[in-house]
């Protein structure tokens, strides 16, 4: 494992040009530490830091041209996360989905076709005080990492863990929401002593990718320019496990 101080030290390298304010996810975080090298446990894609705007293709699973990575072993109940290269550069939300490979299929061989459960959602910040108290601000503002719990109820198996950033600065126009996507490969083994044993129930409800979102879904298409929003509903199925709450403060390294 590498110390958290590496977050400010590494640069995203790609043969494709990068765009200011755009981002990607190239490092996996496990229990307060960045693990491995860039793209070691994240599927490297060929989309640089450019967004996806069409949710109706298979590239929406793990990004365009995503190639298998190594797989990192974690325990149900561990804390996972992603390092962002270089920071979350637009107003919007951060979500995470997981998809379990069928029995006998390794994460490296899995195409993500078996359905996805939403396990994390980071949206608006706590309301400001003053004249603009009702206008939303965003918990993702300029974050360089985020962390979330992998439920102790997660069954053992091989998984894709999909980071999905949704930028809303142009989402008042249909098909102009921007999605930033990467997938980590993890192997979930028995839960640790403090979190309890794994296997409390299969993640769900499951939605397919493509097919999870439509261009006019609430949260993908917003009713007015983002800086005028006073409420927001994130797209996607109910969070798993039941009772998981939407988050309004990012837990970062």
mmCIF file of C-alpha atoms in Angstrom, residues 45-235:
data_model
loop_
_atom_site.group_PDB
_atom_site.id
_atom_site.type_symbol
_atom_site.label_atom_id
_atom_site.label_comp_id
_atom_site.label_asym_id
_atom_site.label_seq_id
_atom_site.Cartn_x
_atom_site.Cartn_y
_atom_site.Cartn_z
ATOM 1 C CA UNK A 45 -9.731 3.170 -20.798
ATOM 2 C CA UNK A 46 -8.815 5.175 -23.885
ATOM 3 C CA UNK A 47 -11.033 8.194 -23.178
ATOM 4 C CA UNK A 48 -8.420 10.285 -21.326
ATOM 5 C CA UNK A 49 -10.386 12.573 -18.984
ATOM 6 C CA UNK A 50 -13.222 13.205 -21.429
ATOM 7 C CA UNK A 51 -16.840 12.633 -20.390
ATOM 8 C CA UNK A 52 -19.426 10.264 -21.779
ATOM 9 C CA UNK A 53 -22.743 11.818 -22.791
ATOM 10 C CA UNK A 54 -24.576 8.791 -24.204
ATOM 11 C CA UNK A 55 -25.764 6.294 -21.563
ATOM 12 C CA UNK A 56 -27.011 3.870 -24.221
ATOM 13 C CA UNK A 57 -23.786 2.045 -25.116
ATOM 14 C CA UNK A 58 -21.737 -0.683 -23.432
ATOM 15 C CA UNK A 59 -18.893 1.819 -22.967
ATOM 16 C CA UNK A 60 -21.107 3.394 -20.290
ATOM 17 C CA UNK A 61 -20.211 0.448 -18.043
ATOM 18 C CA UNK A 62 -16.496 1.093 -17.561
ATOM 19 C CA UNK A 63 -15.692 3.739 -20.223
ATOM 20 C CA UNK A 64 -14.549 3.522 -23.827
ATOM 21 C CA UNK A 65 -12.022 0.814 -24.580
ATOM 22 C CA UNK A 66 -11.689 -0.232 -20.932
ATOM 23 C CA UNK A 67 -9.251 -3.128 -20.515
ATOM 24 C CA UNK A 68 -9.067 -5.614 -17.623
ATOM 25 C CA UNK A 69 -6.810 -4.757 -14.700
ATOM 26 C CA UNK A 70 -5.473 -6.734 -11.774
ATOM 27 C CA UNK A 71 -7.984 -7.618 -9.062
ATOM 28 C CA UNK A 72 -7.553 -6.502 -5.435
ATOM 29 C CA UNK A 73 -8.833 -8.626 -2.535
ATOM 30 C CA UNK A 74 -10.989 -6.789 0.026
ATOM 31 C CA UNK A 75 -13.219 -7.813 2.912
ATOM 32 C CA UNK A 76 -16.901 -7.114 3.177
ATOM 33 C CA UNK A 77 -17.069 -4.181 5.597
ATOM 34 C CA UNK A 78 -13.880 -2.552 4.318
ATOM 35 C CA UNK A 79 -13.861 1.063 3.218
ATOM 36 C CA UNK A 80 -13.218 1.604 -0.485
ATOM 37 C CA UNK A 81 -12.702 4.713 -2.565
ATOM 38 C CA UNK A 82 -11.199 6.283 -5.643
ATOM 39 C CA UNK A 83 -8.474 8.852 -6.181
ATOM 40 C CA UNK A 84 -9.525 11.474 -8.724
ATOM 41 C CA UNK A 85 -7.083 12.771 -11.323
ATOM 42 C CA UNK A 86 -6.852 15.624 -10.878
ATOM 43 C CA UNK A 87 -10.025 16.874 -9.185
ATOM 44 C CA UNK A 88 -13.799 16.909 -9.566
ATOM 45 C CA UNK A 89 -13.991 19.972 -11.788
ATOM 46 C CA UNK A 90 -17.690 20.648 -12.443
ATOM 47 C CA UNK A 91 -20.813 20.997 -10.288
ATOM 48 C CA UNK A 92 -22.432 17.610 -9.869
ATOM 49 C CA UNK A 93 -22.643 14.353 -7.968
ATOM 50 C CA UNK A 94 -20.593 11.233 -7.327
ATOM 51 C CA UNK A 95 -22.132 7.770 -7.293
ATOM 52 C CA UNK A 96 -20.836 4.189 -7.075
ATOM 53 C CA UNK A 97 -22.335 1.009 -8.494
ATOM 54 C CA UNK A 98 -21.236 -2.612 -8.046
ATOM 55 C CA UNK A 99 -21.781 -5.597 -10.316
ATOM 56 C CA UNK A 100 -21.007 -9.164 -9.273
ATOM 57 C CA UNK A 101 -19.556 -11.525 -11.851
ATOM 58 C CA UNK A 102 -21.435 -14.802 -12.377
ATOM 59 C CA UNK A 103 -20.117 -17.824 -10.435
ATOM 60 C CA UNK A 104 -16.879 -19.115 -11.875
ATOM 61 C CA UNK A 105 -16.150 -15.907 -13.824
ATOM 62 C CA UNK A 106 -13.164 -13.795 -12.757
ATOM 63 C CA UNK A 107 -13.530 -10.024 -12.525
ATOM 64 C CA UNK A 108 -10.916 -9.690 -15.276
ATOM 65 C CA UNK A 109 -13.135 -11.734 -17.609
ATOM 66 C CA UNK A 110 -16.424 -10.088 -16.649
ATOM 67 C CA UNK A 111 -18.109 -7.641 -19.022
ATOM 68 C CA UNK A 112 -20.523 -6.066 -16.549
ATOM 69 C CA UNK A 113 -23.641 -7.444 -18.226
ATOM 70 C CA UNK A 114 -25.222 -9.024 -15.118
ATOM 71 C CA UNK A 115 -26.718 -5.843 -13.612
ATOM 72 C CA UNK A 116 -25.579 -3.071 -11.277
ATOM 73 C CA UNK A 117 -26.574 -2.016 -7.757
ATOM 74 C CA UNK A 118 -26.142 1.548 -6.487
ATOM 75 C CA UNK A 119 -24.221 1.583 -3.191
ATOM 76 C CA UNK A 120 -23.106 5.211 -2.738
ATOM 77 C CA UNK A 121 -24.396 8.661 -3.642
ATOM 78 C CA UNK A 122 -22.728 11.975 -2.781
ATOM 79 C CA UNK A 123 -24.829 14.961 -3.806
ATOM 80 C CA UNK A 124 -25.465 18.454 -2.458
ATOM 81 C CA UNK A 125 -23.657 20.041 0.463
ATOM 82 C CA UNK A 126 -25.445 21.093 3.652
ATOM 83 C CA UNK A 127 -27.323 24.321 2.951
ATOM 84 C CA UNK A 128 -25.453 27.601 3.235
ATOM 85 C CA UNK A 129 -26.704 30.459 5.354
ATOM 86 C CA UNK A 130 -27.495 33.901 3.970
ATOM 87 C CA UNK A 131 -29.378 35.158 0.940
ATOM 88 C CA UNK A 132 -28.612 32.102 -1.200
ATOM 89 C CA UNK A 133 -29.390 29.508 1.486
ATOM 90 C CA UNK A 134 -31.852 27.672 -0.765
ATOM 91 C CA UNK A 135 -29.518 27.381 -3.775
ATOM 92 C CA UNK A 136 -27.675 24.082 -3.882
ATOM 93 C CA UNK A 137 -23.944 23.731 -3.521
ATOM 94 C CA UNK A 138 -22.158 20.464 -4.177
ATOM 95 C CA UNK A 139 -20.296 18.132 -1.824
ATOM 96 C CA UNK A 140 -18.049 17.093 -4.726
ATOM 97 C CA UNK A 141 -16.575 20.572 -5.234
ATOM 98 C CA UNK A 142 -12.895 20.133 -6.207
ATOM 99 C CA UNK A 143 -12.490 16.873 -4.279
ATOM 100 C CA UNK A 144 -9.479 14.741 -5.193
ATOM 101 C CA UNK A 145 -10.711 11.546 -3.564
ATOM 102 C CA UNK A 146 -13.749 10.006 -1.921
ATOM 103 C CA UNK A 147 -14.383 6.993 0.292
ATOM 104 C CA UNK A 148 -17.421 4.875 1.083
ATOM 105 C CA UNK A 149 -18.180 1.693 3.055
ATOM 106 C CA UNK A 150 -18.466 -1.631 1.289
ATOM 107 C CA UNK A 151 -21.366 -3.144 3.177
ATOM 108 C CA UNK A 152 -20.604 -6.032 5.522
ATOM 109 C CA UNK A 153 -23.572 -7.739 3.843
ATOM 110 C CA UNK A 154 -21.746 -7.926 0.504
ATOM 111 C CA UNK A 155 -21.554 -11.584 -0.580
ATOM 112 C CA UNK A 156 -18.145 -13.005 -1.467
ATOM 113 C CA UNK A 157 -17.303 -12.934 -5.127
ATOM 114 C CA UNK A 158 -15.637 -11.102 -7.985
ATOM 115 C CA UNK A 159 -16.916 -7.576 -8.600
ATOM 116 C CA UNK A 160 -16.630 -4.519 -10.746
ATOM 117 C CA UNK A 161 -16.879 -1.345 -8.654
ATOM 118 C CA UNK A 162 -17.902 1.555 -10.864
ATOM 119 C CA UNK A 163 -17.210 5.199 -10.012
ATOM 120 C CA UNK A 164 -19.633 7.518 -11.797
ATOM 121 C CA UNK A 165 -19.244 11.287 -11.636
ATOM 122 C CA UNK A 166 -22.153 13.221 -13.117
ATOM 123 C CA UNK A 167 -21.417 16.830 -14.117
ATOM 124 C CA UNK A 168 -24.516 19.018 -14.281
ATOM 125 C CA UNK A 169 -23.219 22.319 -15.663
ATOM 126 C CA UNK A 170 -24.906 21.716 -19.046
ATOM 127 C CA UNK A 171 -27.533 19.171 -17.959
ATOM 128 C CA UNK A 172 -30.434 21.574 -18.373
ATOM 129 C CA UNK A 173 -30.219 20.583 -22.056
ATOM 130 C CA UNK A 174 -31.068 17.012 -23.009
ATOM 131 C CA UNK A 175 -28.062 14.784 -23.777
ATOM 132 C CA UNK A 176 -25.657 17.324 -22.262
ATOM 133 C CA UNK A 177 -25.113 15.722 -18.862
ATOM 134 C CA UNK A 178 -21.483 14.578 -18.596
ATOM 135 C CA UNK A 179 -20.564 11.230 -17.062
ATOM 136 C CA UNK A 180 -17.053 10.383 -15.848
ATOM 137 C CA UNK A 181 -16.661 6.639 -15.345
ATOM 138 C CA UNK A 182 -14.057 4.082 -14.286
ATOM 139 C CA UNK A 183 -14.281 0.528 -12.902
ATOM 140 C CA UNK A 184 -12.139 -1.125 -10.250
ATOM 141 C CA UNK A 185 -11.822 -4.893 -10.026
ATOM 142 C CA UNK A 186 -12.129 -6.388 -6.521
ATOM 143 C CA UNK A 187 -12.500 -9.831 -4.986
ATOM 144 C CA UNK A 188 -14.686 -9.736 -1.867
ATOM 145 C CA UNK A 189 -13.764 -12.290 0.790
ATOM 146 C CA UNK A 190 -15.239 -12.984 4.224
ATOM 147 C CA UNK A 191 -16.027 -9.944 6.343
ATOM 148 C CA UNK A 192 -13.678 -8.751 9.080
ATOM 149 C CA UNK A 193 -14.330 -9.216 12.779
ATOM 150 C CA UNK A 194 -15.619 -5.715 13.394
ATOM 151 C CA UNK A 195 -17.897 -5.537 10.376
ATOM 152 C CA UNK A 196 -19.403 -9.003 10.609
ATOM 153 C CA UNK A 197 -19.513 -11.835 8.145
ATOM 154 C CA UNK A 198 -20.114 -11.343 4.454
ATOM 155 C CA UNK A 199 -23.096 -12.741 2.647
ATOM 156 C CA UNK A 200 -26.080 -10.945 4.166
ATOM 157 C CA UNK A 201 -27.919 -10.670 0.860
ATOM 158 C CA UNK A 202 -27.370 -10.049 -2.811
ATOM 159 C CA UNK A 203 -26.940 -6.391 -3.862
ATOM 160 C CA UNK A 204 -29.976 -4.928 -5.585
ATOM 161 C CA UNK A 205 -32.159 -3.845 -7.167
ATOM 162 C CA UNK A 206 -30.047 -4.476 -10.254
ATOM 163 C CA UNK A 207 -30.279 -2.405 -13.398
ATOM 164 C CA UNK A 208 -28.509 -3.108 -16.694
ATOM 165 C CA UNK A 209 -25.965 -0.909 -18.406
ATOM 166 C CA UNK A 210 -26.948 0.250 -20.942
ATOM 167 C CA UNK A 211 -30.542 0.828 -19.880
ATOM 168 C CA UNK A 212 -29.969 2.279 -16.422
ATOM 169 C CA UNK A 213 -30.577 5.891 -17.449
ATOM 170 C CA UNK A 214 -32.454 7.764 -20.135
ATOM 171 C CA UNK A 215 -31.590 11.235 -21.317
ATOM 172 C CA UNK A 216 -34.753 12.694 -19.802
ATOM 173 C CA UNK A 217 -34.526 10.955 -16.404
ATOM 174 C CA UNK A 218 -34.782 13.360 -13.444
ATOM 175 C CA UNK A 219 -31.270 14.034 -12.215
ATOM 176 C CA UNK A 220 -29.798 13.414 -15.670
ATOM 177 C CA UNK A 221 -31.882 16.196 -17.193
ATOM 178 C CA UNK A 222 -32.354 19.080 -14.742
ATOM 179 C CA UNK A 223 -35.186 21.624 -15.009
ATOM 180 C CA UNK A 224 -33.044 24.765 -15.038
ATOM 181 C CA UNK A 225 -29.437 25.937 -15.087
ATOM 182 C CA UNK A 226 -27.512 24.249 -12.268
ATOM 183 C CA UNK A 227 -26.745 27.434 -10.297
ATOM 184 C CA UNK A 228 -30.490 28.039 -9.812
ATOM 185 C CA UNK A 229 -31.330 24.588 -8.460
ATOM 186 C CA UNK A 230 -32.920 24.479 -5.011
ATOM 187 C CA UNK A 231 -33.489 20.709 -4.943
ATOM 188 C CA UNK A 232 -32.070 17.721 -6.747
ATOM 189 C CA UNK A 233 -32.876 14.009 -6.990
ATOM 190 C CA UNK A 234 -30.026 11.712 -7.997
ATOM 191 C CA UNK A 235 -30.760 9.214 -10.773
#
